[in-house]
Amino acid sequence: MDRVIAFPLMGNYHVPAKYLLSKISDCKVMDAPKITSKTIELGSKNSPDFVCMPFKYTLGTYIECLDMGANTLIQMGGGCRYGYYSELQEKILKDLGYDFEYYNLVSKGYADIFKIYNTLKKINPKLKKIKSIYHFIITKNMVKYIDKIEDYIRGNKGFEEVDGCFDKEFNDMLNSYLNNKGLISLYLRYKKYKKRIKNIKLKKIDKRIKIGVIGELYTLMEPFANYNIEDALYKFNVEVKRFTNVTYLLFEKGKKSKKYLKKLNNVKYKMGADALDNIYYTKYLIDNKYDGIIHIKSSFCTPEIGSMGIINKMCEENDMPVLFMSMDSNTSKVGMETRLEAFYDMIEMRKNNG
Amino acid sequence: MDKCYLGVDIGSISTKGVIIDSNYNILSSNYIWTEGSPIEAVKRLIPTLKVPDGYKLSGIGTTGSARKLIGLMLGANIVKNEIIAHAIGTLNYYPDCKTILEIGGQDSKIIIINNGIITDYAMNTLCAAGTGSFLSSQSKRIGVDINDFGDMALNSKNPVKIAARCTVFAESDLIHKAQLGYKKEDIVAGLCKSIVLNYLNNVGKGKKIREPIVFQGGVSKNKGVVKYFNEVLNTKVIVDDNSHLMGAIGVAILSAKDNSNLDFNLDINDIKFETKGFECHGCSNSCEIVKIFKDDKFIDAFGNRCDKTIRIKQ
């Protein structure tokens, strides 16, 4: 039987994930269908009701992929309830009668390269060490480049003169990354698109409104999960800052946590998942005179519930507007739009009145 | 000719309309039930609001949950969310107000104001707990007219304790207490108190409520709720005579400030407005899209995630 690999979607990271898996496994890697309300419907129907939202999203994607012929599923694990996703999802899918193999690449929240290698070796026994290391490095760089460009785009997309320029260049870049030939070819592509994207004409605005978005990682990084909150903010001509990305989560988080603990005097220990990080970001945003903070999480996200109280207090003490939003598998956008619009109006009023 | 401005606040339960002059004095106002159909409600509302002789309508603003739809229908120059509209309206009457408590039909909010600028706000999560619709559904259950609710609550000496966190728990609490034989007025008073506690627990959580406090929205007309706000907050909350109109006044003021040069026209009764809901099958998102037709001519649509449908349907 030919192996067909599928993995869940999150933001634009299907590009590096697909690249890595197709180079290393020598088998077909499926393009998972885009997340739509059908995905969520499938996921919610087969999930426990009170599980957090990413579980429902990824389970829905798995079901769609299995129906399309996938037979090997890849999941990552995380430092919170995310760490238990794989066991539960595997069981639910087996109970639904699907026949497949299930692999968890990351456990305990860190990307342990040897463990990933061993797991991949199970998928492709012919895998060579040198080859896999080479492709790991390429993938790592690809993720890094995507994150760097995305960071620039987030800061400037709200001010583009012609709508859609950033999107077009960025999508071209992702497509070109997918068929790159090696490290240098990837670097040249990055340079080329970086130059193009930096050349996009921007409107000049004196007082830019700057908003930081923080919160739970999946809800932040998958636009469908947060009703495309970043695009909604760009429409108000806002500069958006987001810290959480895959480069950070996989390669930097482990080192930085200790630094954050030292710098914060109101937190004594890590609070699970990204709670500590978000508290530090709040401090950063306050210190750097941002105009507002939006904290989004999926409902029932325990680490973030823990951080919200502290973030609220910090914002209150420093007179920083903060908006908390909880997302679940509902698909009505209206409630969010009202809150976002009011949040923006409030910030604008504050800014114009000193 | 003097200028005047129309503000319409279309909520889930009631529709409010007000016409103000350029000094923001109310020229005429009305308050009717939405009865589930915002278009019909506005059609009934508009003829009752007379533009006085010698005035020219120079701006229309809409707010409330149907603000977009009605904004299109009336050709409004300002379509604004309820939070800003309520704050602007209230600040016009109480410039030194620091906290606005608002409880409406399907949502409730708290707005914190500092030196005339909104500095913080919170809305209830997407659940109707502790709002007017909970009160009205419970009033039906115990067979008391919602208009008598407040007076009845004032008569109670011993309000029953009702769980405040969630309406499902509150409702089962209420049924148990009724079966135990508590007096109706004690139950009604308990309900009013539970609204207050629920509001302060959920919406007002973590917010500093400072005086002067203005309480508004449809529920502010309920004397029982006002009494328990005073009791729990240990102060006196201000309830304006026009507290139910504040959103409409606010958005009328905003439309006045906008200085629009558009032509405004209130002869909407002869114009046919129609909305058609349908499910787009362009992709598996299956967006529920509402299309709006003015005299059978397509004017706009919402609910779409992409512009595919708009292109097809034009």
XYZ file of C-alpha atoms in Angstrom:
668
model
C 0.000 0.000 0.000
C 1.316 3.429 -0.879
C 1.725 5.719 2.018
C -0.133 9.040 1.869
C 0.822 11.466 4.622
C -1.480 14.162 5.956
C -0.996 16.753 8.678
C -3.181 19.460 10.196
C -3.057 23.034 8.992
C -1.983 26.120 10.843
C -1.519 29.452 9.131
C 1.035 29.227 6.340
C 3.161 26.541 7.908
C 1.821 23.807 5.678
C 4.476 24.936 3.185
C 7.592 24.054 5.228
C 5.847 21.021 6.718
C 4.978 19.696 3.313
C 8.492 20.387 2.060
C 10.124 18.515 4.920
C 7.806 15.539 4.830
C 7.931 15.082 1.088
C 11.748 15.278 0.994
C 12.276 12.951 3.890
C 9.573 10.364 3.604
C 9.765 9.710 -0.145
C 6.025 9.282 -0.273
C 3.018 11.322 -1.225
C 2.158 14.233 1.063
C -1.381 15.402 0.846
C -2.430 19.022 0.644
C -5.029 19.130 3.362
C -8.154 20.993 2.236
C -8.415 24.528 3.592
C -10.199 24.846 6.904
C -13.842 25.687 6.312
C -17.001 25.504 8.366
C -17.368 21.917 7.190
C -14.042 21.063 8.839
C -15.207 22.518 12.115
C -18.549 20.806 11.876
C -16.850 17.433 11.395
C -14.380 18.149 14.167
C -16.927 19.398 16.712
C -19.281 16.541 16.015
C -16.660 13.968 16.924
C -14.909 15.814 19.762
C -15.755 16.105 23.430
C -17.739 19.330 23.768
C -15.454 20.986 26.294
C -12.163 20.271 24.601
C -10.260 23.303 23.337
C -10.837 24.500 19.826
C -7.566 23.429 18.117
C -8.518 19.840 18.881
C -11.737 20.236 16.924
C -10.020 21.957 14.027
C -7.246 19.405 13.656
C -9.589 16.457 14.104
C -11.836 17.881 11.386
C -8.860 18.200 9.047
C -7.832 14.614 9.758
C -11.285 13.322 8.932
C -11.341 15.269 5.680
C -7.883 13.958 4.765
C -8.741 10.366 5.644
C -11.819 10.615 3.458
C -9.590 11.820 0.644
C -7.330 8.821 0.956
C -4.655 9.677 3.504
C -3.385 6.776 5.611
C -0.584 8.266 7.718
C -1.333 11.128 10.056
C 1.248 13.388 11.683
C 0.573 15.384 14.824
C 2.747 17.581 17.014
C 2.391 17.819 20.772
C 2.567 20.795 23.076
C 3.046 21.846 26.648
C -0.596 21.977 27.689
C -3.649 19.916 26.846
C -2.184 19.870 23.344
C 0.192 17.188 24.639
C -2.693 14.764 24.987
C -4.267 15.448 21.630
C -2.569 12.639 19.776
C -3.693 9.747 21.969
C -7.272 10.960 22.098
C -7.506 11.836 18.428
C -6.054 8.487 17.420
C -8.644 6.704 19.522
C -11.550 8.790 18.226
C -10.526 8.221 14.627
C -10.025 4.470 15.169
C -13.478 4.307 16.772
C -14.903 6.003 13.705
C -13.600 3.033 11.738
C -10.693 4.582 9.872
C -7.569 2.567 9.165
C -4.349 4.593 9.430
C -1.005 5.020 11.162
C -0.543 7.874 13.576
C 2.753 9.538 14.516
C 3.441 12.238 17.066
C 6.588 14.175 16.186
C 6.970 16.557 19.084
C 6.330 15.794 22.670
C 6.730 17.946 25.753
C 6.658 21.077 23.643
C 10.265 20.966 22.429
C 11.460 19.936 19.010
C 13.849 17.120 19.986
C 15.612 16.493 16.727
C 16.633 12.911 17.576
C 13.150 11.925 18.514
C 11.731 13.422 15.352
C 14.392 11.562 13.394
C 13.518 8.263 15.036
C 9.834 8.751 14.333
C 10.494 9.641 10.732
C 12.722 6.596 10.454
C 9.698 4.492 11.275
C 7.804 6.095 8.411
C 10.695 5.751 5.989
C 13.203 3.066 7.040
C 15.564 4.043 4.208
C 16.073 7.509 5.692
C 19.732 8.636 5.878
C 21.014 10.801 8.705
C 22.965 13.265 6.579
C 20.079 13.761 4.180
C 17.581 14.355 6.932
C 19.819 16.826 8.748
C 20.260 18.758 5.520
C 16.528 18.991 4.971
C 15.919 19.853 8.597
C 18.197 22.838 8.221
C 16.465 23.946 5.043
C 13.066 23.637 6.696
C 14.208 25.496 9.758
C 15.454 28.323 7.566
C 12.275 28.307 5.557
C 10.215 28.713 8.710
C 12.540 31.459 9.849
C 12.251 33.331 6.545
C 8.472 33.017 6.491
C 8.266 34.343 10.033
C 10.577 37.265 9.276
C 8.602 38.310 6.238
C 5.279 37.826 8.018
C 6.498 40.004 10.837
C 7.303 42.813 8.423
C 3.969 42.378 6.653
C 2.055 42.547 9.913
C 3.657 45.866 10.711
C 2.900 47.405 7.348
C -0.015 45.719 5.633
C -2.479 48.139 7.177
C -0.849 50.944 5.224
C -0.450 49.492 1.725
C -1.465 51.884 -1.025
C -3.020 49.258 -3.272
C -4.916 46.489 -1.494
C -3.646 42.982 -1.965
C 0.002 43.730 -2.894
C 1.387 42.082 0.218
C -0.846 39.048 -0.139
C 0.183 38.507 -3.736
C 3.921 38.719 -3.144
C 3.678 36.599 -0.029
C 1.753 33.823 -1.768
C 4.212 33.883 -4.671
C 6.980 33.530 -2.141
C 5.364 30.527 -0.464
C 4.903 28.814 -3.819
C 8.499 29.424 -4.774
C 9.732 28.040 -1.455
C 7.961 24.783 -2.105
C 10.101 23.879 -5.119
C 13.439 25.282 -4.007
C 16.569 23.271 -4.811
C 18.632 23.663 -1.655
C 19.930 26.006 1.001
C 21.355 28.635 -1.328
C 18.436 28.549 -3.700
C 16.120 29.084 -0.730
C 18.199 31.998 0.519
C 18.159 33.666 -2.910
C 14.398 33.305 -3.097
C 14.072 34.836 0.342
C 16.270 37.775 -0.674
C 14.343 38.310 -3.871
C 10.928 38.416 -2.233
C 12.161 40.384 0.736
C 13.284 43.107 -1.622
C 10.006 43.023 -3.506
C 7.938 43.172 -0.356
C 9.958 46.007 1.114
C 9.423 47.948 -2.103
C 5.651 47.903 -1.790
C 4.385 51.454 -1.544
C 2.915 52.490 1.795
C 0.629 55.314 2.801
C 2.328 57.801 5.044
C 0.551 58.224 8.350
C 2.007 60.321 11.164
C 0.626 58.664 14.241
C 0.394 54.978 13.544
C -1.878 53.033 15.867
C -0.011 49.983 17.104
C -1.765 46.955 18.535
C -0.163 43.817 19.898
C -1.975 40.499 19.547
C -1.075 37.859 22.095
C -2.681 34.686 23.345
C -2.967 31.003 22.708
C -0.812 29.831 19.821
C -3.204 28.009 17.530
C -5.961 30.583 17.720
C -3.376 33.262 17.002
C -1.727 31.569 14.078
C -4.662 30.042 12.225
C -6.639 32.899 10.663
C -9.812 30.858 10.333
C -9.799 30.238 14.068
C -9.705 33.928 14.928
C -12.058 35.126 12.184
C -9.074 36.672 10.452
C -8.571 39.207 13.178
C -5.335 40.512 11.706
C -6.970 41.346 8.393
C -9.815 43.015 10.255
C -7.243 45.185 12.037
C -5.439 46.108 8.810
C -8.708 47.577 7.549
C -8.519 50.122 10.369
C -4.961 51.056 9.274
C -3.312 49.505 12.270
C 0.201 48.231 12.820
C -0.029 44.722 14.249
C 2.628 43.051 16.371
C 2.504 39.336 17.036
C 5.252 37.500 18.855
C 4.108 33.914 18.657
C 5.329 32.058 15.588
C 6.749 28.634 14.865
C 10.393 29.750 14.922
C 9.825 30.999 18.414
C 7.841 28.004 19.608
C 10.194 25.339 18.320
C 13.642 26.873 18.525
C 13.671 29.807 20.933
C 11.064 29.252 23.596
C 13.149 26.833 25.642
C 15.968 29.331 26.102
C 13.879 32.454 26.556
C 11.598 31.283 29.339
C 14.324 31.675 31.973
C 15.105 35.168 30.766
C 11.430 36.103 30.988
C 11.174 34.767 34.526
C 14.113 36.938 35.573
C 12.670 40.062 34.000
C 9.193 39.680 35.426
C 8.772 40.343 39.113
C 5.146 39.231 39.288
C 5.614 35.657 38.039
C 7.679 33.063 39.874
C 7.331 29.971 37.684
C 6.294 28.889 34.206
C 2.558 28.581 34.003
C 2.287 26.057 31.209
C 2.100 26.569 27.452
C 2.563 30.229 26.551
C 1.121 31.875 29.654
C 4.479 33.175 30.889
C 5.435 34.364 27.417
C 2.210 36.298 27.047
C 2.750 38.029 30.356
C 6.201 39.032 29.217
C 4.811 40.293 25.905
C 2.324 42.401 27.821
C 5.216 43.997 29.671
C 7.045 44.516 26.372
C 4.004 46.128 24.744
C 3.473 48.410 27.715
C 7.146 49.400 27.848
C 7.227 50.091 24.133
C 4.174 52.345 24.257
C 1.817 50.292 22.140
C -1.756 51.580 21.925
C -3.601 48.419 22.792
C -3.418 44.697 23.416
C -5.752 42.024 22.110
C -5.589 38.694 23.881
C -7.217 35.786 22.075
C -7.541 32.226 23.183
C -9.728 29.255 22.539
C -12.378 28.673 25.169
C -11.236 26.557 28.132
C -7.537 27.181 27.443
C -6.332 26.718 31.007
C -2.823 28.258 30.814
C -4.206 31.410 29.219
C -7.010 31.675 31.751
C -4.229 31.711 34.333
C -2.376 34.475 32.545
C -5.419 36.663 31.899
C -5.773 37.811 35.484
C -2.166 38.960 35.612
C -2.338 40.609 32.196
C -5.520 42.423 33.185
C -3.879 43.746 36.330
C -0.741 44.881 34.501
C -2.820 46.675 31.904
C -4.966 48.329 34.522
C -1.943 49.596 36.432
C -0.391 50.996 33.269
C -3.595 52.336 31.745
C -3.276 50.079 28.714
C -6.454 49.118 26.842
C -6.841 45.377 26.588
C -9.462 43.253 24.870
C -9.947 39.607 25.773
C -11.594 37.288 23.293
C -12.485 33.638 23.589
C -13.045 31.673 20.424
C -14.880 28.404 20.028
C -16.239 26.466 17.108
C -19.005 28.962 16.389
C -18.753 30.732 13.091
C -20.665 33.972 13.553
C -18.404 36.925 13.101
C -20.750 39.717 14.169
C -20.022 39.675 17.888
C -16.307 39.907 17.267
C -16.655 42.726 14.759
C -18.618 44.885 17.203
C -16.033 44.414 19.930
C -13.106 45.035 17.614
C -14.661 48.155 16.137
C -15.385 49.546 19.579
C -11.861 48.721 20.708
C -10.384 50.559 17.752
C -12.693 53.572 18.204
C -11.733 53.736 21.852
C -8.013 53.692 21.074
C -8.454 56.342 18.428
C -10.377 58.572 20.839
C -7.664 58.179 23.444
C -4.950 58.944 20.955
C -6.644 62.048 19.571
C -7.300 63.424 23.024
C -3.741 63.207 24.183
C -33.446 76.541 7.997
C -32.264 74.709 11.074
C -30.626 71.361 10.827
C -31.813 68.246 12.590
C -30.469 64.739 12.841
C -31.991 61.287 13.166
C -30.521 58.504 15.280
C -31.907 54.974 15.196
C -30.896 52.238 17.623
C -32.138 48.837 16.489
C -31.762 46.301 19.227
C -32.859 42.713 19.445
C -35.907 43.552 21.572
C -36.683 47.204 20.946
C -36.088 49.826 18.292
C -35.425 53.385 19.365
C -35.506 56.486 17.239
C -34.767 60.093 18.092
C -34.520 63.379 16.212
C -32.281 66.075 17.657
C -31.459 69.626 16.644
C -27.975 71.020 16.257
C -27.796 71.757 19.999
C -28.579 68.114 20.658
C -32.038 68.801 22.104
C -34.571 66.082 21.498
C -37.267 67.149 19.033
C -39.099 63.856 18.897
C -38.490 60.304 19.935
C -40.133 56.926 19.995
C -39.559 53.446 21.372
C -41.199 50.385 19.850
C -40.706 46.610 19.942
C -38.554 45.113 17.230
C -40.592 41.899 17.198
C -37.914 40.035 15.324
C -38.069 42.114 12.176
C -35.829 45.175 12.144
C -36.969 46.359 8.705
C -40.648 46.303 9.648
C -39.886 47.933 12.984
C -38.047 50.809 11.342
C -40.860 51.203 8.829
C -43.276 51.564 11.725
C -40.911 53.817 13.663
C -39.971 56.391 11.035
C -43.479 57.806 10.339
C -43.958 58.445 14.072
C -40.851 60.634 14.184
C -41.874 63.967 12.746
C -39.285 66.349 11.395
C -40.704 69.648 12.720
C -41.445 72.532 10.366
C -38.496 74.740 9.707
C -36.009 71.916 10.124
C -34.052 70.053 7.494
C -32.834 66.517 8.061
C -29.048 66.704 7.696
C -27.799 63.415 9.032
C -28.826 59.867 9.863
C -26.988 57.532 12.180
C -27.716 53.900 13.038
C -26.488 51.699 15.847
C -27.518 48.481 17.553
C -27.284 44.926 16.354
C -29.056 45.610 13.038
C -27.101 48.794 12.376
C -25.629 47.711 9.054
C -28.905 46.593 7.541
C -30.852 49.643 8.656
C -27.945 51.910 7.789
C -28.222 50.720 4.210
C -31.969 51.021 4.232
C -32.026 54.606 5.486
C -28.903 55.711 3.664
C -27.208 56.631 6.923
C -24.006 58.637 6.958
C -22.879 57.069 10.240
C -23.092 53.417 11.244
C -21.536 52.958 14.642
C -21.327 50.216 17.263
C -23.411 50.461 20.417
C -20.520 51.046 22.787
C -19.364 54.296 21.242
C -22.946 55.441 20.620
C -23.946 54.904 24.249
C -20.886 56.663 25.562
C -21.329 59.705 23.307
C -25.005 59.971 24.201
C -24.400 59.716 27.917
C -21.485 62.137 27.930
C -23.756 64.722 26.357
C -25.952 64.669 29.480
C -23.417 63.716 32.118
C -20.040 65.074 31.014
C -18.376 64.039 34.285
C -19.757 60.497 34.246
C -17.125 57.838 34.993
C -18.962 54.547 34.586
C -21.800 53.548 32.308
C -23.689 50.369 33.089
C -25.860 49.232 30.238
C -28.166 46.221 30.149
C -30.066 45.647 26.961
C -32.063 42.846 25.419
C -29.358 40.475 24.321
C -26.186 42.051 25.583
C -24.890 44.069 28.441
C -21.849 46.235 28.701
C -19.827 48.368 31.024
C -18.016 51.455 29.786
C -15.337 53.163 31.834
C -14.768 56.827 31.093
C -11.914 59.021 32.159
C -12.015 62.760 31.487
C -14.618 62.325 28.798
C -12.698 59.619 26.930
C -13.631 55.954 26.858
C -10.707 54.186 28.461
C -12.096 50.710 28.892
C -15.164 48.682 28.157
C -16.408 45.144 28.441
C -19.310 43.310 26.924
C -20.934 40.119 28.041
C -19.650 37.019 26.353
C -21.848 35.719 23.590
C -24.539 34.518 25.969
C -27.731 36.205 27.045
C -27.233 35.495 30.757
C -28.090 38.475 32.915
C -29.791 40.506 30.218
C -33.255 41.765 29.448
C -34.236 38.712 27.446
C -33.667 36.539 30.510
C -35.955 38.770 32.574
C -38.674 38.782 29.939
C -38.596 35.016 29.450
C -38.804 34.470 33.207
C -41.635 36.992 33.539
C -43.615 34.866 31.094
C -42.834 31.733 33.110
C -44.190 33.142 36.335
C -47.018 34.991 34.623
C -46.128 38.552 35.592
C -46.216 41.366 33.044
C -42.703 42.665 32.478
C -43.913 46.245 33.036
C -45.067 45.375 36.576
C -41.846 43.614 37.382
C -40.051 46.546 38.983
C -42.894 47.650 41.259
C -43.512 44.105 42.364
C -39.853 43.652 43.279
C -39.933 46.813 45.397
C -42.672 45.274 47.560
C -40.592 42.309 48.533
C -39.005 42.263 51.974
C -37.231 38.998 51.578
C -35.853 38.351 48.078
C -35.043 34.696 47.424
C -31.498 33.753 46.577
C -31.107 32.740 42.951
C -27.879 31.482 41.379
C -26.415 34.318 39.403
C -23.768 32.797 37.212
C -25.710 31.102 34.466
C -29.321 31.383 33.318
C -29.714 27.629 33.141
C -28.860 27.323 36.831
C -30.866 30.427 37.643
C -33.902 28.998 35.945
C -33.767 25.679 37.758
C -33.192 27.555 41.020
C -36.213 29.674 40.269
C -38.440 26.683 39.611
C -37.369 24.984 42.831
C -38.007 28.107 44.869
C -41.435 28.548 43.312
C -42.339 24.938 44.112
C -41.262 25.518 47.702
C -44.008 28.110 47.974
C -42.141 31.392 48.051
C -44.219 34.479 47.347
C -44.208 35.763 43.786
C -42.822 39.159 44.717
C -39.934 37.556 46.573
C -39.086 35.525 43.506
C -39.355 38.579 41.267
C -37.092 40.512 43.608
C -34.653 37.610 43.644
C -34.575 37.659 39.865
C -33.810 41.369 39.794
C -31.033 40.859 42.277
C -29.610 37.947 40.305
C -29.402 40.170 37.217
C -27.335 42.673 39.190
C -25.023 40.046 40.659
C -24.627 38.299 37.332
C -23.791 41.584 35.639
C -21.200 42.562 38.226
C -19.706 39.057 38.223
C -19.419 38.658 34.492
C -19.338 41.994 32.740
C -18.069 44.177 35.550
C -15.444 41.657 36.636
C -12.118 43.325 37.300
C -13.360 46.787 36.362
C -13.197 49.701 38.755
C -16.706 51.074 39.088
C -16.343 54.709 40.091
C -18.972 57.374 40.644
C -20.856 59.014 39.020
C -22.461 55.879 37.632
C -25.092 56.060 34.916
C -27.323 53.052 34.397
C -29.127 52.710 31.087
C -30.582 50.359 28.502
C -34.055 48.884 28.574
C -33.517 47.126 31.906
C -32.760 50.447 33.629
C -36.505 51.117 33.477
C -36.949 48.261 35.935
C -37.038 49.818 39.412
C -36.192 46.542 41.080
C -32.897 46.210 39.246
C -32.042 49.844 40.002
C -32.750 49.251 43.684
C -30.402 46.294 43.859
C -27.681 48.114 41.934
C -27.886 50.847 44.567
C -27.820 48.264 47.311
C -24.951 46.145 45.983
C -22.761 49.042 44.854
C -23.647 50.948 48.012
C -24.227 54.169 46.125
C -26.874 55.797 43.996
C -26.813 55.081 40.282
C -28.175 57.730 37.941
C -31.033 56.675 35.687
C -31.917 59.295 33.133
C -35.509 59.697 31.901
C -34.162 59.011 28.428
C -31.935 56.172 29.544
C -33.481 53.843 26.983
C -32.726 56.325 24.164
C -29.055 56.982 24.882
C -27.728 54.853 22.022
C -29.981 56.587 19.497
C -29.074 60.022 20.852
C -25.382 59.167 20.719
C -25.458 58.076 17.124
C -27.549 61.108 16.147
C -24.863 63.311 17.704
C -22.207 61.421 15.770
C -24.099 61.962 12.532
C -24.340 65.665 13.359
C -20.590 65.839 13.944
C -19.982 64.111 10.635
C -21.266 67.191 8.701
C -22.436 65.178 5.760
C -23.688 66.880 2.612
C -25.789 63.943 1.494
C -29.491 64.207 0.780
C -31.531 62.466 3.416
C -35.005 61.270 2.859
C -37.402 59.522 5.166
C -40.015 58.469 2.627
C -39.191 54.833 3.006
C -42.700 53.497 3.152
C -43.130 53.460 -0.603
C -39.794 51.803 -1.142
C -39.766 48.046 -1.016
C -36.973 46.585 1.055
C -36.342 42.937 0.911
C -33.718 40.686 2.346
C -33.038 37.269 0.982
C -30.978 34.828 2.947
C -29.311 31.972 1.171
C -26.442 29.612 1.607
C -23.620 30.102 -0.845
C -22.190 26.862 -2.181
C -19.176 28.374 -3.864
C -16.937 26.469 -1.467
C -17.385 24.294 1.585
C -17.545 27.325 3.880
C -21.249 27.490 3.031
C -21.525 31.096 4.190
C -24.980 32.225 5.138
C -25.398 35.329 3.069
C -28.053 37.996 3.348
C -28.730 39.993 0.236
C -30.554 43.282 0.405
C -32.764 44.555 -2.359
C -34.162 48.048 -2.645
C -37.077 48.062 -5.061
C -35.884 44.720 -6.428
C -32.459 46.169 -7.112
C -29.516 44.490 -5.387
C -27.732 46.995 -3.147
C -25.513 44.969 -0.831
C -24.911 41.679 0.873
C -23.282 40.549 4.051
C -22.211 37.385 5.759
C -19.763 36.528 3.009
C -16.166 35.567 3.662
C -15.012 36.313 0.135
C -16.396 38.420 -2.699
C -17.254 35.438 -4.864
C -20.966 35.546 -4.174
C -21.199 39.257 -4.606
C -19.707 38.878 -8.047
C -22.063 36.075 -8.998
C -25.198 37.652 -7.672
C -24.899 41.125 -9.025
